[in-house]
Amino acid sequence: MNDKREFKMQMEMRTRQFAVSVLKFIESFPSSTTTKIIGNQLGRAATSIGANYREANRSESKDDFIHKISIALKESSEAMYWMEIIEEMGYCRNQLPSIKNECEEILKLMQAINRTLRTKKLQHS
């Protein structure tokens, strides 16, 4: 199996595992109106990262691939935002660092993929 295909498979698995971790994390929130709002937003963003990355890998065109990766990048950034809110609210202090760290790693990978795609697109224009 080539390196590119292996990377894509690993990223799909990693983003799926991240989504599952976040959903389990949300289940541990104390029950309140605020945590329901935050949990809903974080859950949507976290699950969207992997869904859009997977769609990108099955896209029918280069432009569609770039578009889906851009969405995954934006959702990664949004998930980070909600985790920063959780941190500032003082919720789930024990669980947050590892999940936030994984989100940061995924965000950096999505930024690198997006940057590479945009650079290649400019070179071929």
PDB file of C-alpha atoms in Angstrom:
ATOM      1  CA  MET A   1       0.000   0.000   0.000  1.00  0.00           C
ATOM      2  CA  ASN A   2       1.389   3.417  -0.870  1.00  0.00           C
ATOM      3  CA  ASP A   3       2.128   6.084   1.728  1.00  0.00           C
ATOM      4  CA  LYS A   4      -0.605   8.469   0.569  1.00  0.00           C
ATOM      5  CA  ARG A   5      -3.311   5.807   0.792  1.00  0.00           C
ATOM      6  CA  GLU A   6      -2.015   4.653   4.186  1.00  0.00           C
ATOM      7  CA  PHE A   7      -2.054   8.249   5.475  1.00  0.00           C
ATOM      8  CA  LYS A   8      -5.633   8.746   4.287  1.00  0.00           C
ATOM      9  CA  MET A   9      -6.779   5.536   5.976  1.00  0.00           C
ATOM     10  CA  GLN A  10      -5.028   6.480   9.218  1.00  0.00           C
ATOM     11  CA  MET A  11      -6.530   9.985   9.151  1.00  0.00           C
ATOM     12  CA  GLU A  12     -10.012   8.594   8.556  1.00  0.00           C
ATOM     13  CA  MET A  13      -9.583   6.286  11.534  1.00  0.00           C
ATOM     14  CA  ARG A  14      -8.055   9.043  13.667  1.00  0.00           C
ATOM     15  CA  THR A  15     -10.820  11.552  12.941  1.00  0.00           C
ATOM     16  CA  ARG A  16     -13.479   8.883  13.584  1.00  0.00           C
ATOM     17  CA  GLN A  17     -11.861   7.947  16.908  1.00  0.00           C
ATOM     18  CA  PHE A  18     -11.662  11.643  17.782  1.00  0.00           C
ATOM     19  CA  ALA A  19     -15.393  12.036  17.104  1.00  0.00           C
ATOM     20  CA  VAL A  20     -16.203   9.048  19.324  1.00  0.00           C
ATOM     21  CA  SER A  21     -13.956  10.418  22.094  1.00  0.00           C
ATOM     22  CA  VAL A  22     -15.659  13.804  21.907  1.00  0.00           C
ATOM     23  CA  LEU A  23     -19.141  12.268  21.988  1.00  0.00           C
ATOM     24  CA  LYS A  24     -18.206  10.256  25.078  1.00  0.00           C
ATOM     25  CA  PHE A  25     -16.641  13.395  26.573  1.00  0.00           C
ATOM     26  CA  ILE A  26     -19.880  15.335  26.021  1.00  0.00           C
ATOM     27  CA  GLU A  27     -21.808  12.610  27.853  1.00  0.00           C
ATOM     28  CA  SER A  28     -19.742  13.419  30.970  1.00  0.00           C
ATOM     29  CA  PHE A  29     -20.808  17.080  31.041  1.00  0.00           C
ATOM     30  CA  PRO A  30     -22.850  18.253  34.009  1.00  0.00           C
ATOM     31  CA  SER A  31     -26.479  18.746  33.015  1.00  0.00           C
ATOM     32  CA  SER A  32     -27.351  22.384  32.316  1.00  0.00           C
ATOM     33  CA  THR A  33     -28.657  24.572  29.520  1.00  0.00           C
ATOM     34  CA  THR A  34     -25.133  25.867  28.902  1.00  0.00           C
ATOM     35  CA  THR A  35     -23.540  22.436  28.625  1.00  0.00           C
ATOM     36  CA  LYS A  36     -26.321  21.277  26.285  1.00  0.00           C
ATOM     37  CA  ILE A  37     -25.564  24.194  23.954  1.00  0.00           C
ATOM     38  CA  ILE A  38     -21.806  23.665  24.121  1.00  0.00           C
ATOM     39  CA  GLY A  39     -22.122  19.886  23.814  1.00  0.00           C
ATOM     40  CA  ASN A  40     -24.363  20.160  20.769  1.00  0.00           C
ATOM     41  CA  GLN A  41     -22.019  22.567  18.993  1.00  0.00           C
ATOM     42  CA  LEU A  42     -18.879  20.616  19.893  1.00  0.00           C
ATOM     43  CA  GLY A  43     -20.482  17.326  18.883  1.00  0.00           C
ATOM     44  CA  ARG A  44     -21.518  18.682  15.498  1.00  0.00           C
ATOM     45  CA  ALA A  45     -18.079  20.144  14.793  1.00  0.00           C
ATOM     46  CA  ALA A  46     -16.152  17.074  15.968  1.00  0.00           C
ATOM     47  CA  THR A  47     -18.223  14.601  13.960  1.00  0.00           C
ATOM     48  CA  SER A  48     -18.124  16.830  10.885  1.00  0.00           C
ATOM     49  CA  ILE A  49     -14.309  16.759  10.741  1.00  0.00           C
ATOM     50  CA  GLY A  50     -14.126  13.053   9.964  1.00  0.00           C
ATOM     51  CA  ALA A  51     -17.242  13.052   7.803  1.00  0.00           C
ATOM     52  CA  ASN A  52     -15.859  15.792   5.553  1.00  0.00           C
ATOM     53  CA  TYR A  53     -12.383  14.257   5.462  1.00  0.00           C
ATOM     54  CA  ARG A  54     -13.922  10.949   4.401  1.00  0.00           C
ATOM     55  CA  GLU A  55     -16.044  12.688   1.752  1.00  0.00           C
ATOM     56  CA  ALA A  56     -12.924  14.463   0.471  1.00  0.00           C
ATOM     57  CA  ASN A  57     -11.204  11.123  -0.041  1.00  0.00           C
ATOM     58  CA  ARG A  58     -14.148   9.971  -2.137  1.00  0.00           C
ATOM     59  CA  SER A  59     -14.607  13.214  -4.051  1.00  0.00           C
ATOM     60  CA  GLU A  60     -15.133  13.274  -7.783  1.00  0.00           C
ATOM     61  CA  SER A  61     -12.910  16.248  -8.540  1.00  0.00           C
ATOM     62  CA  LYS A  62      -9.862  18.068  -7.221  1.00  0.00           C
ATOM     63  CA  ASP A  63     -11.973  21.163  -6.480  1.00  0.00           C
ATOM     64  CA  ASP A  64     -14.462  19.073  -4.491  1.00  0.00           C
ATOM     65  CA  PHE A  65     -11.558  17.491  -2.584  1.00  0.00           C
ATOM     66  CA  ILE A  66     -10.161  20.939  -1.714  1.00  0.00           C
ATOM     67  CA  HIS A  67     -13.624  22.157  -0.682  1.00  0.00           C
ATOM     68  CA  LYS A  68     -14.244  19.210   1.662  1.00  0.00           C
ATOM     69  CA  ILE A  69     -10.773  19.536   3.218  1.00  0.00           C
ATOM     70  CA  SER A  70     -11.484  23.246   3.772  1.00  0.00           C
ATOM     71  CA  ILE A  71     -14.694  22.344   5.596  1.00  0.00           C
ATOM     72  CA  ALA A  72     -12.858  19.761   7.740  1.00  0.00           C
ATOM     73  CA  LEU A  73     -10.300  22.454   8.589  1.00  0.00           C
ATOM     74  CA  LYS A  74     -13.026  24.933   9.588  1.00  0.00           C
ATOM     75  CA  GLU A  75     -14.778  22.305  11.710  1.00  0.00           C
ATOM     76  CA  SER A  76     -11.468  21.469  13.432  1.00  0.00           C
ATOM     77  CA  SER A  77     -11.064  25.134  14.271  1.00  0.00           C
ATOM     78  CA  GLU A  78     -14.636  25.326  15.546  1.00  0.00           C
ATOM     79  CA  ALA A  79     -14.126  22.259  17.749  1.00  0.00           C
ATOM     80  CA  MET A  80     -11.043  23.950  19.230  1.00  0.00           C
ATOM     81  CA  TYR A  81     -13.120  27.062  19.917  1.00  0.00           C
ATOM     82  CA  TRP A  82     -15.714  25.085  21.876  1.00  0.00           C
ATOM     83  CA  MET A  83     -12.989  23.295  23.835  1.00  0.00           C
ATOM     84  CA  GLU A  84     -11.506  26.663  24.760  1.00  0.00           C
ATOM     85  CA  ILE A  85     -14.948  27.704  26.035  1.00  0.00           C
ATOM     86  CA  ILE A  86     -15.178  24.464  28.055  1.00  0.00           C
ATOM     87  CA  GLU A  87     -11.734  25.156  29.481  1.00  0.00           C
ATOM     88  CA  GLU A  88     -12.666  28.713  30.465  1.00  0.00           C
ATOM     89  CA  MET A  89     -15.919  27.480  32.029  1.00  0.00           C
ATOM     90  CA  GLY A  90     -13.923  25.010  34.135  1.00  0.00           C
ATOM     91  CA  TYR A  91     -15.764  21.888  32.947  1.00  0.00           C
ATOM     92  CA  CYS A  92     -14.240  18.405  32.769  1.00  0.00           C
ATOM     93  CA  ARG A  93     -10.730  19.462  33.725  1.00  0.00           C
ATOM     94  CA  ASN A  94      -9.390  15.902  33.844  1.00  0.00           C
ATOM     95  CA  GLN A  95     -10.609  14.793  30.424  1.00  0.00           C
ATOM     96  CA  LEU A  96     -10.194  17.995  28.436  1.00  0.00           C
ATOM     97  CA  PRO A  97      -6.381  18.144  27.981  1.00  0.00           C
ATOM     98  CA  SER A  98      -6.047  14.895  26.002  1.00  0.00           C
ATOM     99  CA  ILE A  99      -9.073  15.606  23.797  1.00  0.00           C
ATOM    100  CA  LYS A 100      -7.982  19.193  23.210  1.00  0.00           C
ATOM    101  CA  ASN A 101      -4.466  18.001  22.349  1.00  0.00           C
ATOM    102  CA  GLU A 102      -5.838  15.555  19.777  1.00  0.00           C
ATOM    103  CA  CYS A 103      -7.964  18.331  18.293  1.00  0.00           C
ATOM    104  CA  GLU A 104      -4.890  20.564  18.011  1.00  0.00           C
ATOM    105  CA  GLU A 105      -3.013  17.778  16.218  1.00  0.00           C
ATOM    106  CA  ILE A 106      -5.874  17.181  13.790  1.00  0.00           C
ATOM    107  CA  LEU A 107      -6.202  20.932  13.209  1.00  0.00           C
ATOM    108  CA  LYS A 108      -2.483  21.174  12.369  1.00  0.00           C
ATOM    109  CA  LEU A 109      -2.751  18.228   9.973  1.00  0.00           C
ATOM    110  CA  MET A 110      -5.787  19.752   8.247  1.00  0.00           C
ATOM    111  CA  GLN A 111      -3.950  23.077   7.957  1.00  0.00           C
ATOM    112  CA  ALA A 112      -0.960  21.331   6.376  1.00  0.00           C
ATOM    113  CA  ILE A 113      -3.138  19.369   3.937  1.00  0.00           C
ATOM    114  CA  ASN A 114      -5.055  22.523   2.989  1.00  0.00           C
ATOM    115  CA  ARG A 115      -1.857  24.550   2.546  1.00  0.00           C
ATOM    116  CA  THR A 116      -0.308  21.853   0.333  1.00  0.00           C
ATOM    117  CA  LEU A 117      -3.435  21.612  -1.818  1.00  0.00           C
ATOM    118  CA  ARG A 118      -3.667  25.371  -2.288  1.00  0.00           C
ATOM    119  CA  THR A 119       0.047  25.620  -3.136  1.00  0.00           C
ATOM    120  CA  LYS A 120      -0.270  22.843  -5.732  1.00  0.00           C
ATOM    121  CA  LYS A 121      -3.376  24.475  -7.192  1.00  0.00           C
ATOM    122  CA  LEU A 122      -1.552  27.820  -7.550  1.00  0.00           C
ATOM    123  CA  GLN A 123       1.435  26.122  -9.196  1.00  0.00           C
ATOM    124  CA  HIS A 124      -0.816  24.485 -11.777  1.00  0.00           C
ATOM    125  CA  SER A 125      -2.828  27.627 -12.546  1.00  0.00           C
TER     126      SER A 125
END
